[in-house]
mmCIF file of C-alpha atoms and ligand atoms in Angstrom:
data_model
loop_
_atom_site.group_PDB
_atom_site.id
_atom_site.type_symbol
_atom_site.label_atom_id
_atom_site.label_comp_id
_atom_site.label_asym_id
_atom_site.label_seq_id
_atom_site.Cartn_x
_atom_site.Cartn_y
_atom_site.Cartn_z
ATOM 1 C CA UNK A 1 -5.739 13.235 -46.374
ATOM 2 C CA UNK A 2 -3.708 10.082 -47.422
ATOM 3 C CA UNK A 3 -1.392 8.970 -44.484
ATOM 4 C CA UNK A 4 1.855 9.221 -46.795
ATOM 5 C CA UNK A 5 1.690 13.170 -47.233
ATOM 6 C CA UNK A 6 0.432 13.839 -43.086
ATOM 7 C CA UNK A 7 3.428 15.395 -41.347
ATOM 8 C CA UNK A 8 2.507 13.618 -37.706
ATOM 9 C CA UNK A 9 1.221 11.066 -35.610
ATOM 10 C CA UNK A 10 -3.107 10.916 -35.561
ATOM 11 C CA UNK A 11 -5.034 8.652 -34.366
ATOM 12 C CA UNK A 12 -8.520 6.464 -35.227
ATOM 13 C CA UNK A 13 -11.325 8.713 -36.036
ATOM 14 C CA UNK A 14 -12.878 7.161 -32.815
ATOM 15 C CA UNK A 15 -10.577 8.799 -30.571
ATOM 16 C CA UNK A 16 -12.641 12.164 -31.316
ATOM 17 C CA UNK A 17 -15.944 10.175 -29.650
ATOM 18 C CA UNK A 18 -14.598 9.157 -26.218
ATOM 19 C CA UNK A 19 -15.958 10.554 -23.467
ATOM 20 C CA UNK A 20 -13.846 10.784 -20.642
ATOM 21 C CA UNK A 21 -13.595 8.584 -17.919
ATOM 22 C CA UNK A 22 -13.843 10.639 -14.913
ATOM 23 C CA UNK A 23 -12.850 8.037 -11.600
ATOM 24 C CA UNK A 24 -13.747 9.284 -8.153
ATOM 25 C CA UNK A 25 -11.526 11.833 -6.574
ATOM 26 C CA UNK A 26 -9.251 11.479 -3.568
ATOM 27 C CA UNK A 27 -11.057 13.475 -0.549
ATOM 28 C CA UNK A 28 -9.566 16.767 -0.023
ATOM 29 C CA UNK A 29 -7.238 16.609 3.016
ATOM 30 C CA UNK A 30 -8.935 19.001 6.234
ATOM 31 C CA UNK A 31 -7.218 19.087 9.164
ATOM 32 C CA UNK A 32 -8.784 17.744 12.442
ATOM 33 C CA UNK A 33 -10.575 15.509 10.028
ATOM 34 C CA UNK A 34 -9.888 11.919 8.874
ATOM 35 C CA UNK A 35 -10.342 12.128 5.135
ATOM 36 C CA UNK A 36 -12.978 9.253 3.377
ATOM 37 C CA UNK A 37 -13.155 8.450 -0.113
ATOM 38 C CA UNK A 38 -17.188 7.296 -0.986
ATOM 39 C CA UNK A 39 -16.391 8.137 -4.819
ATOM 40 C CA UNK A 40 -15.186 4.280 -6.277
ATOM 41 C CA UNK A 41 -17.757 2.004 -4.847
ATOM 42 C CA UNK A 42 -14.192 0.317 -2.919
ATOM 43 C CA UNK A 43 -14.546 -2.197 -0.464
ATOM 44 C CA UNK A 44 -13.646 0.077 2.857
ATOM 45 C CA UNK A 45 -12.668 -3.337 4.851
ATOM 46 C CA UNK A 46 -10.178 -4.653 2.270
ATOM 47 C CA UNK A 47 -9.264 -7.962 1.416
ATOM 48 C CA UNK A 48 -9.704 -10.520 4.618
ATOM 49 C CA UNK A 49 -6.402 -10.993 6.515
ATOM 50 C CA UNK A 50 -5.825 -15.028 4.626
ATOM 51 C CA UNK A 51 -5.285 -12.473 1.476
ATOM 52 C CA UNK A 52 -3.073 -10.013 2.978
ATOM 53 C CA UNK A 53 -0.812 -13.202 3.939
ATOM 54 C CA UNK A 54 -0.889 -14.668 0.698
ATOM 55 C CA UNK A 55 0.179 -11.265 -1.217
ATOM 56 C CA UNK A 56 2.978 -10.927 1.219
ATOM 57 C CA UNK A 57 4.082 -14.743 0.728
ATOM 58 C CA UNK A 58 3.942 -13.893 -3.003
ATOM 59 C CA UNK A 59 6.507 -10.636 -2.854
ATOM 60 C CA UNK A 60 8.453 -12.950 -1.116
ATOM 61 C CA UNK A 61 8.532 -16.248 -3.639
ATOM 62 C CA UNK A 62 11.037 -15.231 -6.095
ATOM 63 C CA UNK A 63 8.361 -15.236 -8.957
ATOM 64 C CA UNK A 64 7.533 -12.107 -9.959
ATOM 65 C CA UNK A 65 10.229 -12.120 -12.739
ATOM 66 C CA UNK A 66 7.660 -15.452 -14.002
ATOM 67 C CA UNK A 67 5.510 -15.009 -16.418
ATOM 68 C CA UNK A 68 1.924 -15.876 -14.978
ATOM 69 C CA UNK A 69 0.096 -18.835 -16.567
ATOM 70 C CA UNK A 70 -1.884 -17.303 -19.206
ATOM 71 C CA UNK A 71 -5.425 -19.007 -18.687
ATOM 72 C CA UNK A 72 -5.593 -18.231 -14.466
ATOM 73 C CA UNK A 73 -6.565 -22.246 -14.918
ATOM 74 C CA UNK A 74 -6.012 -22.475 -11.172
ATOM 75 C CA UNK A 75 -8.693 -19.452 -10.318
ATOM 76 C CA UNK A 76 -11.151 -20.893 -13.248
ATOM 77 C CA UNK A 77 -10.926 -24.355 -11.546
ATOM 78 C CA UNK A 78 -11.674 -22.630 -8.182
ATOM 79 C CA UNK A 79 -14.318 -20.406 -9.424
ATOM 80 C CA UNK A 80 -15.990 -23.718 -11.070
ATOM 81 C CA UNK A 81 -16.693 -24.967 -7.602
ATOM 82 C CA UNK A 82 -17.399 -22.174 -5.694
ATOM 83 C CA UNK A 83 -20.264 -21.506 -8.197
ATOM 84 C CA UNK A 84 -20.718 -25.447 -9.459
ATOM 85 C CA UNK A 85 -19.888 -24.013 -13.533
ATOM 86 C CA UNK A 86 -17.122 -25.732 -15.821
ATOM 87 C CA UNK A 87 -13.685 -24.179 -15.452
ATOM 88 C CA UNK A 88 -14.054 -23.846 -19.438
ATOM 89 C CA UNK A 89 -16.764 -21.480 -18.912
ATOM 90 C CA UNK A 90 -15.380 -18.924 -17.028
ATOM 91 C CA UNK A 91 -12.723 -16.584 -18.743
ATOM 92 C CA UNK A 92 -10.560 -14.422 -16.714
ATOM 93 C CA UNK A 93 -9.604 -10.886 -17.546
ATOM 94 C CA UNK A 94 -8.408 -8.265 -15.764
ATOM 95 C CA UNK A 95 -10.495 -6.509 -14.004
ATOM 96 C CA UNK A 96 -14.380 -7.542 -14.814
ATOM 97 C CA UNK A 97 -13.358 -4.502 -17.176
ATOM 98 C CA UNK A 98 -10.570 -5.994 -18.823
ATOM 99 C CA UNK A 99 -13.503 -9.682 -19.651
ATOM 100 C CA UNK A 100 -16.061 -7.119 -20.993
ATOM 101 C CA UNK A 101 -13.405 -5.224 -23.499
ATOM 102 C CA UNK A 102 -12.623 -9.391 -24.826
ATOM 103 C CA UNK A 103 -16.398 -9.335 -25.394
ATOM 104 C CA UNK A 104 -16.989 -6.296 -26.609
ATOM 105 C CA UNK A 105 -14.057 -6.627 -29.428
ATOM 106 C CA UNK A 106 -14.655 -10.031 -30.030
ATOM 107 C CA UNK A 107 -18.594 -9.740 -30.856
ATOM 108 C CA UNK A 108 -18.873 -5.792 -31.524
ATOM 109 C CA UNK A 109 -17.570 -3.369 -34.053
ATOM 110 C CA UNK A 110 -17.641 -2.000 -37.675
ATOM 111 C CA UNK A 111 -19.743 -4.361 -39.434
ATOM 112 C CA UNK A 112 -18.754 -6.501 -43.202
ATOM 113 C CA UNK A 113 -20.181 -3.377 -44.908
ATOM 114 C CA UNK A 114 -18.369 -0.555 -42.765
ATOM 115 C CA UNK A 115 -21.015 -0.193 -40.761
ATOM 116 C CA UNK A 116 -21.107 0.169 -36.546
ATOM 117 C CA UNK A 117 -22.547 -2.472 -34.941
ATOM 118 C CA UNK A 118 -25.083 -1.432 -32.087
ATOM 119 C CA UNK A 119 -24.738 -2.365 -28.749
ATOM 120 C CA UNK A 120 -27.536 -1.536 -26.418
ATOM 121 C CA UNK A 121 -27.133 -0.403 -22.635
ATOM 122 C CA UNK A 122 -28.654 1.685 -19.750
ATOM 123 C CA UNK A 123 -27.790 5.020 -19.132
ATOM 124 C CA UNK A 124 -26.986 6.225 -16.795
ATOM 125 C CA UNK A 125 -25.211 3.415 -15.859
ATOM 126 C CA UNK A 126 -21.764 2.171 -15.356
ATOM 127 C CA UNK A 127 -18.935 4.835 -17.036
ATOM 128 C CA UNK A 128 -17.154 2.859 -18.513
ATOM 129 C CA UNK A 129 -19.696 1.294 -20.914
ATOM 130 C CA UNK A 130 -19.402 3.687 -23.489
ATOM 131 C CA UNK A 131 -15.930 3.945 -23.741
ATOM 132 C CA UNK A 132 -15.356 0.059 -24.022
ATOM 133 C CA UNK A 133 -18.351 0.401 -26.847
ATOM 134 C CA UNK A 134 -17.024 2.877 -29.001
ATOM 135 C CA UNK A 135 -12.787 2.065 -28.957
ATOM 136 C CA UNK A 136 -14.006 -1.372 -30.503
ATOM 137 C CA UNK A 137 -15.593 0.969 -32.884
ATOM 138 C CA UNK A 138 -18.810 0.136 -32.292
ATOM 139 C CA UNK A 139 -22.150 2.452 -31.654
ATOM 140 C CA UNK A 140 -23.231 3.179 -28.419
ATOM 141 C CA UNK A 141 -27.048 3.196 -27.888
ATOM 142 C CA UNK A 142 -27.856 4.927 -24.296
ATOM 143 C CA UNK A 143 -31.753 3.593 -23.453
ATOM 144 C CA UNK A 144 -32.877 6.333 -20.087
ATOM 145 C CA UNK A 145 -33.689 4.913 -17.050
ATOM 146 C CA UNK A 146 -37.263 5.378 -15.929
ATOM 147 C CA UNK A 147 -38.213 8.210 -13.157
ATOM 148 C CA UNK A 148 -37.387 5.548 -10.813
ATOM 149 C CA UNK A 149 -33.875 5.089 -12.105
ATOM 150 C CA UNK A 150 -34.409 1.191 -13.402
ATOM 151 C CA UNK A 151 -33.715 0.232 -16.725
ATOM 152 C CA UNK A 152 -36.276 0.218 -19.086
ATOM 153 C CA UNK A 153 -36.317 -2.977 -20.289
ATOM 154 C CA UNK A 154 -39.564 -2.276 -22.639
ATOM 155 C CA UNK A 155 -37.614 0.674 -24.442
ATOM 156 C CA UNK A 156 -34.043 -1.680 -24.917
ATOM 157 C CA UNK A 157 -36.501 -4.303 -26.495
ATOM 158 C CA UNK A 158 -37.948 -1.499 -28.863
ATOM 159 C CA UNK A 159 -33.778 -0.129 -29.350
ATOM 160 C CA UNK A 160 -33.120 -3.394 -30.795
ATOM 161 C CA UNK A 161 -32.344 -3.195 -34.667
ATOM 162 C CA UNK A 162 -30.834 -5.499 -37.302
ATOM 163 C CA UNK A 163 -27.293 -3.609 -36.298
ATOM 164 C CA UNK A 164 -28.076 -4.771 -32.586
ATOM 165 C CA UNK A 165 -24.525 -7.310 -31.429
ATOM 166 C CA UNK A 166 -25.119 -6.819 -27.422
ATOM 167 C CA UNK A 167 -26.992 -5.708 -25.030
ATOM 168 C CA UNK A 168 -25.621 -4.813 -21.500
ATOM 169 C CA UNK A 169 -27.725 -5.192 -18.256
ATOM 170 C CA UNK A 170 -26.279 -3.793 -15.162
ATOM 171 C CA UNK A 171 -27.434 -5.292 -11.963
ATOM 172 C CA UNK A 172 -27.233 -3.684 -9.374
ATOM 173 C CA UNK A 173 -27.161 -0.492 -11.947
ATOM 174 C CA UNK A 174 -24.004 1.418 -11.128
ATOM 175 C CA UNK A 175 -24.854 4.359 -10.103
ATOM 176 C CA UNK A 176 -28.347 4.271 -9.309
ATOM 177 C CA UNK A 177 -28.554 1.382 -7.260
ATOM 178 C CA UNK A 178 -32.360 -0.830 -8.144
ATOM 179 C CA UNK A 179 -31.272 -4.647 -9.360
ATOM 180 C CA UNK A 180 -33.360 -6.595 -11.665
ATOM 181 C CA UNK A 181 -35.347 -9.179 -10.822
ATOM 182 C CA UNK A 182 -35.919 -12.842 -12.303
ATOM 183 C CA UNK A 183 -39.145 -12.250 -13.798
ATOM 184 C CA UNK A 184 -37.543 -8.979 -15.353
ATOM 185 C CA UNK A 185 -34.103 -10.533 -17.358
ATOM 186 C CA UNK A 186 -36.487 -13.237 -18.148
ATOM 187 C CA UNK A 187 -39.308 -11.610 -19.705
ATOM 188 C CA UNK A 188 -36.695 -9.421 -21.556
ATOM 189 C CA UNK A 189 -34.740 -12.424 -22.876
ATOM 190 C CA UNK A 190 -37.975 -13.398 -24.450
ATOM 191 C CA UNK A 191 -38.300 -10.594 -26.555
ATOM 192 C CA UNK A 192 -34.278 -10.564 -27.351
ATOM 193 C CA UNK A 193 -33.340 -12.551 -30.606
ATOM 194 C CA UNK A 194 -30.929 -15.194 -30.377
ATOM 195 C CA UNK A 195 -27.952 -13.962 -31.995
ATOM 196 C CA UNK A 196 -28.335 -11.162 -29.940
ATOM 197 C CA UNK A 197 -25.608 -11.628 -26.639
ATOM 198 C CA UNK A 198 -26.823 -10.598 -23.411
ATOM 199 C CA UNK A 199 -24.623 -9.450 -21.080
ATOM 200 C CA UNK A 200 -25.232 -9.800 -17.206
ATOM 201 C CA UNK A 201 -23.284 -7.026 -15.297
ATOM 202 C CA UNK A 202 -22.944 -8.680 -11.551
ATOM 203 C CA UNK A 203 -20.231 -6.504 -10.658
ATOM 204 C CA UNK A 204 -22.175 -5.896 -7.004
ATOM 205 C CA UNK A 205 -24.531 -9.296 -6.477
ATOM 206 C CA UNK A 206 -22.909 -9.873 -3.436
ATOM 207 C CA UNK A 207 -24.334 -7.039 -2.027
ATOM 208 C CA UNK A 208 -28.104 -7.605 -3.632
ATOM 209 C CA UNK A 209 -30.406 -8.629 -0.696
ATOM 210 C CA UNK A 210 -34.078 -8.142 -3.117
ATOM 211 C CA UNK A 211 -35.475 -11.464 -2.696
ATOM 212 C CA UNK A 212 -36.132 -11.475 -6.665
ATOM 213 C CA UNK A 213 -33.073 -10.483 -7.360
ATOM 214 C CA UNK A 214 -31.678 -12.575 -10.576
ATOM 215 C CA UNK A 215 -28.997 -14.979 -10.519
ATOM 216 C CA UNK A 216 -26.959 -14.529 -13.721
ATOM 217 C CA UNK A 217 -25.134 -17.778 -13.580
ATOM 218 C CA UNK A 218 -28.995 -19.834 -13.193
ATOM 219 C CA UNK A 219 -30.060 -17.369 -16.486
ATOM 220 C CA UNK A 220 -26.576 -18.774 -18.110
ATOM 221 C CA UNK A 221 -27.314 -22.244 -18.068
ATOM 222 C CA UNK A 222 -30.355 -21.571 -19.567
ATOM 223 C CA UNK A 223 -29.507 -19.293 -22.524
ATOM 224 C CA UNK A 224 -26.726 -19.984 -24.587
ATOM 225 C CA UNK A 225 -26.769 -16.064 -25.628
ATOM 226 C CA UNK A 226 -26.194 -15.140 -21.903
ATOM 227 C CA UNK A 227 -23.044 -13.727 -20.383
ATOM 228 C CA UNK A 228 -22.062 -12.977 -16.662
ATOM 229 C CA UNK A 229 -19.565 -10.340 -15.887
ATOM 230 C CA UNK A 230 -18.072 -10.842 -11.680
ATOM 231 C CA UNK A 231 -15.508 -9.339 -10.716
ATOM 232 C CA UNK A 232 -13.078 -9.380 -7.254
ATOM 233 C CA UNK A 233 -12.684 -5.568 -7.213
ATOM 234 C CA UNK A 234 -15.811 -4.566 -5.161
ATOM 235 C CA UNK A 235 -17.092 -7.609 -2.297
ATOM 236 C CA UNK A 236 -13.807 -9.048 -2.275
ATOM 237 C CA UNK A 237 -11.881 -5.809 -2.243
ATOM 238 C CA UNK A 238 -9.259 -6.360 -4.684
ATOM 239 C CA UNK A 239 -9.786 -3.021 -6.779
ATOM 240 C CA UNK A 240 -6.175 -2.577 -7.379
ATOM 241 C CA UNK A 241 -5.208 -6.232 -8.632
ATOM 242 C CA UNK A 242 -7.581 -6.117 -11.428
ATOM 243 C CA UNK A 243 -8.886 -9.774 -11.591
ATOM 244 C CA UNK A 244 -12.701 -10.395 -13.007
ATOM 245 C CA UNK A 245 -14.362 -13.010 -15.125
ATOM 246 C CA UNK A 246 -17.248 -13.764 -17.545
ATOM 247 C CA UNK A 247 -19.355 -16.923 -17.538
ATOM 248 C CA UNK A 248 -20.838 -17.979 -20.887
ATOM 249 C CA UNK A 249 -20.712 -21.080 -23.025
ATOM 250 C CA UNK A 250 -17.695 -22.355 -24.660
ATOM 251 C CA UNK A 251 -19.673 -21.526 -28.464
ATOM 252 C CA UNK A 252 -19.145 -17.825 -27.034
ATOM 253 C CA UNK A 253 -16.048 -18.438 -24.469
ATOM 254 C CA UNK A 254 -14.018 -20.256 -27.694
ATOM 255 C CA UNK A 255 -13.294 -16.695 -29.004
ATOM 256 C CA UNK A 256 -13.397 -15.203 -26.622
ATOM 257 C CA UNK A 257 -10.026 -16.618 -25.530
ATOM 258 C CA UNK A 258 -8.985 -15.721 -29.182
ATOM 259 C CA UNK A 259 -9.035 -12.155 -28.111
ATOM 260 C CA UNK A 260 -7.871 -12.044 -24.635
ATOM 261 C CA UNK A 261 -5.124 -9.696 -23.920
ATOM 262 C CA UNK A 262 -2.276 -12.373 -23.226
ATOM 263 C CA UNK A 263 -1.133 -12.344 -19.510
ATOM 264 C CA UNK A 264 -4.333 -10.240 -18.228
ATOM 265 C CA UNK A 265 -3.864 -11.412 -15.059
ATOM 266 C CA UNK A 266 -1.158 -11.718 -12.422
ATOM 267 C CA UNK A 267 -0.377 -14.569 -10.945
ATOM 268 C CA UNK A 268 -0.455 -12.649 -7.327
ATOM 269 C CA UNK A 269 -4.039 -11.942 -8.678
ATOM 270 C CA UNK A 270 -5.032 -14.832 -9.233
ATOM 271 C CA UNK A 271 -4.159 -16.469 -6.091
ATOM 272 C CA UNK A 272 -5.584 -13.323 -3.979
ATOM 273 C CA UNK A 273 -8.922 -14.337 -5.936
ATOM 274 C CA UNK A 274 -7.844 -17.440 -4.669
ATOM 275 C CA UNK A 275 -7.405 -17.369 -0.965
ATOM 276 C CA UNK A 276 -10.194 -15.150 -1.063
ATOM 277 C CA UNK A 277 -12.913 -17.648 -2.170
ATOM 278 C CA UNK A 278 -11.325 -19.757 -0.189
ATOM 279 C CA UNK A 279 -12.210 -17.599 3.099
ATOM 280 C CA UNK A 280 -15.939 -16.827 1.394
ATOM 281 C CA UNK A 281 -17.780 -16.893 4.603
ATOM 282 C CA UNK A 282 -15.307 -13.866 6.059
ATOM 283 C CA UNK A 283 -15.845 -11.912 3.031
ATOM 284 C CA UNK A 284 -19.490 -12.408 3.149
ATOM 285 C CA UNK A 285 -19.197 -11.336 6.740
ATOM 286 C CA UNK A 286 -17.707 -8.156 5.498
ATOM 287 C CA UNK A 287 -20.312 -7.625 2.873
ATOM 288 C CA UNK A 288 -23.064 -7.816 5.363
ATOM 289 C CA UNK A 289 -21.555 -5.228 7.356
ATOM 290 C CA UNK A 290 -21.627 -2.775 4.315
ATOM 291 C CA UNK A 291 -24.941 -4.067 3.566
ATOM 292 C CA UNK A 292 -26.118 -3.311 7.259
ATOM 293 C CA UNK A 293 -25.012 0.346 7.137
ATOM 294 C CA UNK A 294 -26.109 0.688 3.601
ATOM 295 C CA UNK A 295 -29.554 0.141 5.266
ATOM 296 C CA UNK A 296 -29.571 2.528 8.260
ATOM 297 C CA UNK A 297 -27.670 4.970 6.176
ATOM 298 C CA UNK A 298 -30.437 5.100 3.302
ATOM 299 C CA UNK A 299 -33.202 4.628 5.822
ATOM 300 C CA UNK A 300 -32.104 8.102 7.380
ATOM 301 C CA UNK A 301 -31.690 9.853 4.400
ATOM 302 C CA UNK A 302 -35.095 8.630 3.796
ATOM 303 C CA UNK A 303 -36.060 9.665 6.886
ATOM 304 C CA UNK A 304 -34.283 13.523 6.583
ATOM 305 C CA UNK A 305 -37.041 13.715 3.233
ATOM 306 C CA UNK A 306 -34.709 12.707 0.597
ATOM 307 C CA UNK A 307 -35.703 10.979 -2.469
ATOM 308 C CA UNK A 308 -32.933 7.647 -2.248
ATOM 309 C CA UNK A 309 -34.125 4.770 -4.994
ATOM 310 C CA UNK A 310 -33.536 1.237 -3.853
ATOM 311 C CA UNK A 311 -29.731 0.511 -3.112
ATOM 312 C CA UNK A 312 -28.598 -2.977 -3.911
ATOM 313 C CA UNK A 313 -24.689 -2.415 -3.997
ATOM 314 C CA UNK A 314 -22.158 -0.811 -1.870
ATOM 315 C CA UNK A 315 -22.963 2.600 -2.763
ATOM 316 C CA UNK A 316 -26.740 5.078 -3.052
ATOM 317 C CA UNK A 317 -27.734 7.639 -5.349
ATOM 318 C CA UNK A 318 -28.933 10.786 -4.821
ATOM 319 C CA UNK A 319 -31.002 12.572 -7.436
ATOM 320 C CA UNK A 320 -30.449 15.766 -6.622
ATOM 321 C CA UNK A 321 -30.479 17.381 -9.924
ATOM 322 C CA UNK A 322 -29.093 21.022 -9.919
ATOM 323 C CA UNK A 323 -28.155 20.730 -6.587
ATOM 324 C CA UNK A 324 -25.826 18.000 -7.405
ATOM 325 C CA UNK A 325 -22.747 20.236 -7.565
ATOM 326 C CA UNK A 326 -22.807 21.575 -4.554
ATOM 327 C CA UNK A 327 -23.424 18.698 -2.261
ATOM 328 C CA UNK A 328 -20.127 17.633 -4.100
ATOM 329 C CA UNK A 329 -18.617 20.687 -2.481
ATOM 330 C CA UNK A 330 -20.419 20.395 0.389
ATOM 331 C CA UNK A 331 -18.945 17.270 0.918
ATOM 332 C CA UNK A 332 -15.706 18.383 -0.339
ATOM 333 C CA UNK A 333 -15.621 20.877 2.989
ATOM 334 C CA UNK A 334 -15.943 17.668 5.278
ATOM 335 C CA UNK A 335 -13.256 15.579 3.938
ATOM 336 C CA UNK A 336 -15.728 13.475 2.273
ATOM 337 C CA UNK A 337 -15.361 12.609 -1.999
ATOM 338 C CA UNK A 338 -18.838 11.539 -3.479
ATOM 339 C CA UNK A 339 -19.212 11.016 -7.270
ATOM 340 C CA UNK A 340 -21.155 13.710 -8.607
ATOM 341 C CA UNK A 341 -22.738 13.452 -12.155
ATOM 342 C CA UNK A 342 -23.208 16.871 -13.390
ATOM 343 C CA UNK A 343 -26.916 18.269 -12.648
ATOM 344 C CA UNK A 344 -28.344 14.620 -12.180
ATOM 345 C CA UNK A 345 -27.341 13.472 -8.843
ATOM 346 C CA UNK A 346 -24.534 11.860 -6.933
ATOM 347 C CA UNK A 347 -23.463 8.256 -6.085
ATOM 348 C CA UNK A 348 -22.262 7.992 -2.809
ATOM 349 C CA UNK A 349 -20.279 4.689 -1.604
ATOM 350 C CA UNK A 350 -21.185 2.925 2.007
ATOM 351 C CA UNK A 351 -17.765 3.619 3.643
ATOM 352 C CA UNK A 352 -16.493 3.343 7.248
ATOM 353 C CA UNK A 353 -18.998 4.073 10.036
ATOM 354 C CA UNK A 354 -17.404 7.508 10.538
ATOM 355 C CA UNK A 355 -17.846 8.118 7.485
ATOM 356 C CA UNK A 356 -21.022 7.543 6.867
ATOM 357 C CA UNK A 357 -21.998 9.221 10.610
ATOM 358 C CA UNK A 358 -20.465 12.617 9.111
ATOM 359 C CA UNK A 359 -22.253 12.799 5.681
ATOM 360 C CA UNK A 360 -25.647 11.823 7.553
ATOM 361 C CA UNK A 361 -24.188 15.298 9.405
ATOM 362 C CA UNK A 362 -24.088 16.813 6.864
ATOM 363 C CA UNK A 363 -27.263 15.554 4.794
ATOM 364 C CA UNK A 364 -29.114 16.833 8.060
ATOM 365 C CA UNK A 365 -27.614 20.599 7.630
ATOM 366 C CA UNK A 366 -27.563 20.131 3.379
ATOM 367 C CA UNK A 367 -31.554 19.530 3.667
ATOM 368 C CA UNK A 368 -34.033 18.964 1.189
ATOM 369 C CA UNK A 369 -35.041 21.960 -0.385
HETATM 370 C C1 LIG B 1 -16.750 -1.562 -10.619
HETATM 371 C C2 LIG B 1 -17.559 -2.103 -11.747
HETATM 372 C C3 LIG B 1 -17.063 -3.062 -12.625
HETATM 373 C C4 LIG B 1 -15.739 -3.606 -12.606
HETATM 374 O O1 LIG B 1 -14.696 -3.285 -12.219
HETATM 375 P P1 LIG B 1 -13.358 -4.127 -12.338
HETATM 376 O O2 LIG B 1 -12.544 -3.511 -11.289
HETATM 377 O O3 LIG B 1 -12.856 -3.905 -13.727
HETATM 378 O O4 LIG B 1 -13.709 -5.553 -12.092
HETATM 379 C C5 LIG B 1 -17.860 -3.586 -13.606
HETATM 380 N N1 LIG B 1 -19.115 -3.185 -13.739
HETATM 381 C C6 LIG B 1 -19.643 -2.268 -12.918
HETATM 382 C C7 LIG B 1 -21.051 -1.907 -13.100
HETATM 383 C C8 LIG B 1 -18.886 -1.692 -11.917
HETATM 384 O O5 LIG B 1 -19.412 -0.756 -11.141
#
């Protein structure tokens, strides 16, 4: 049909291939019971106090009418020397999100001849992946995990194809929880071509305590087809101000500014990001404590008989398969929201002590069956 004689509105054929994006639920509200979201992987501690003043001062400075200053120069400079990298390298978005749609448009879509470029990821992994994928109107290709819920990094080497524009690594994965380790992104880097970018997901490394984990920002100096996705939503709690960043070199970060959504970023994000790295060794403090329940909490589930694969971020899985659903509603019952993902398992975030007290509770009574 030829868009002159269509009597409404329609949109890109994509549109009819985007799966949903289904964020974690609000806990249902029981009475007697404080509620606890575990569904979002959010930081349960919040921003440090030093963050909390400077979003205040902000409200307060007369400059939210102000455009922000489109390149968050300040934050890049800031995020140079926290993590010794030129400012030029790092390129803000908003959200760690909001830097992987810039890369995914800028290097990913219908090819010269109509065709879809490939870009090659995980699943399961993060949600969003996907979605970002296909609205630049590229093709998704979903590698499985192995049984033990790591990427296969053997069968994304054999996915590769002359359509291949990106590959995505996610590590920690989102949901499942296993990181990958030097030796691994190395060995797979090998086998990767270089036109080929690789992207290095780091949304959770500040949670990552394997002793092989890899260090995306030591792989990017070393591979000019390497990117690093970080992001303040998750360690640094600052989910709702949607500030993140790649690392790459400026042969990938010089378009990458060509296709950055003007104004991403606030300036009351940026100088959160700020004031947080500035106060690094509180955060970190806060980390550890999530990291430190994360432990006991998986090491009783472990303990109760169930199956829990290594947990690098702030959050477990739970392969529960056809049970999945109803330890969703079992939860549910106790003012508890876990991410369920349909017959394969659920993804349950490290919250509050309570919190994590009452769905060890209620793990004991749910049993392994
Ligand atoms: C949460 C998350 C992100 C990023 O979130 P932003 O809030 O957009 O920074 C990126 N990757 C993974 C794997 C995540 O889980």
């Amino acid at each position: 049909m030829s868009t002159s004689t269509t009597d409404a509105v329609y949109p890109r054929p994509v549109l009819g291939q985007m799966p949903p994006y289904a964020a974690g639920k609000p806990p249902a509200v029981i009475e007697g019971l404080t509620a606890y979201k575990l569904s979002s992987n959010e930081n349960p501690f919040g921003p440090v106090p030093a963050v909390v003043d400077v979003i205040r001062r902000y409200a307060e400075s007369g400059q939210t009418c102000r455009y922000p200053e489109t390149t968050c120069s300040a934050l890049r400079g800031r995020i140079g020397e926290t993590f010794g990298v030129e400012p030029d390298d790092v390129v803000a978005g908003a959200g760690s999100l909001g830097a992987l749609m810039q890369i995914i448009s800028t290097f990913a879509g219908a090819g010269e001849d109509g065709q879809k470029d490939e870009v090659i990821f995980a699943w399961r992994s993060f949600e969003a992946y996907p979605i970002v994928v296909r609205a630049a109107g590229a093709q998704d290709v979903q590698v499985p995990l192995t049984a033990d819920h790591r990427h296969d990094l053997k069968a994304m080497t054999a996915a590769i194809t002359d359509r291949t524009r990106v590959i995505l690594l996610c590590t920690p994965n989102n949901p499942t929880g296993p990181s990958l380790s030097t030796a691994e992104v190395e060995g797979f880097l090998a086998t990767v071509p270089p036109h080929i970018m690789v992207v290095i997901d780091e949304a959770y490394i500040e949670f990552n305590r394997a002793s092989d984990a890899v260090d995306g920002v030591d792989v990017y100096r070393r591979y000019p087809n390497v990117v690093v996705l970080r992001t303040f939503s998750k360690a640094h709690g600052l989910a709702n101000l949607r500030v993140g960043y790649s690392i790459s070199r400026p042969e990938i970060t010089q378009y990458l500014r060509v296709m950055a959504t003007p104004f991403a970023v606030s300036s009351l994000a940026e100088q959160a990001a700020m004031a947080s790295l500035d106060h690094l060794d509180e955060v970190q403090e806060r980390v550890q404590r999530v990291v430190d329940e994360r432990e006991r909490v998986v090491a009783s589930l472990r303990e109760l008989g169930f199956e829990v694969p290594q947990s690098e971020g702030n959050f477990f899985w739970l392969p529960l398969g056809e049970r999945t659903p109803e330890l969703v509603d079992t939860a549910g019952s106790q003012a508890l929201s876990v991410r369920g993902f349909g017959t394969e398992g659920a993804r349950v975030s490290v919250g509050e002590v309570e919190a994590n007290d009452r769905l060890l509770r209620m793990m004991s009574e749910f049993g392994v069956r």
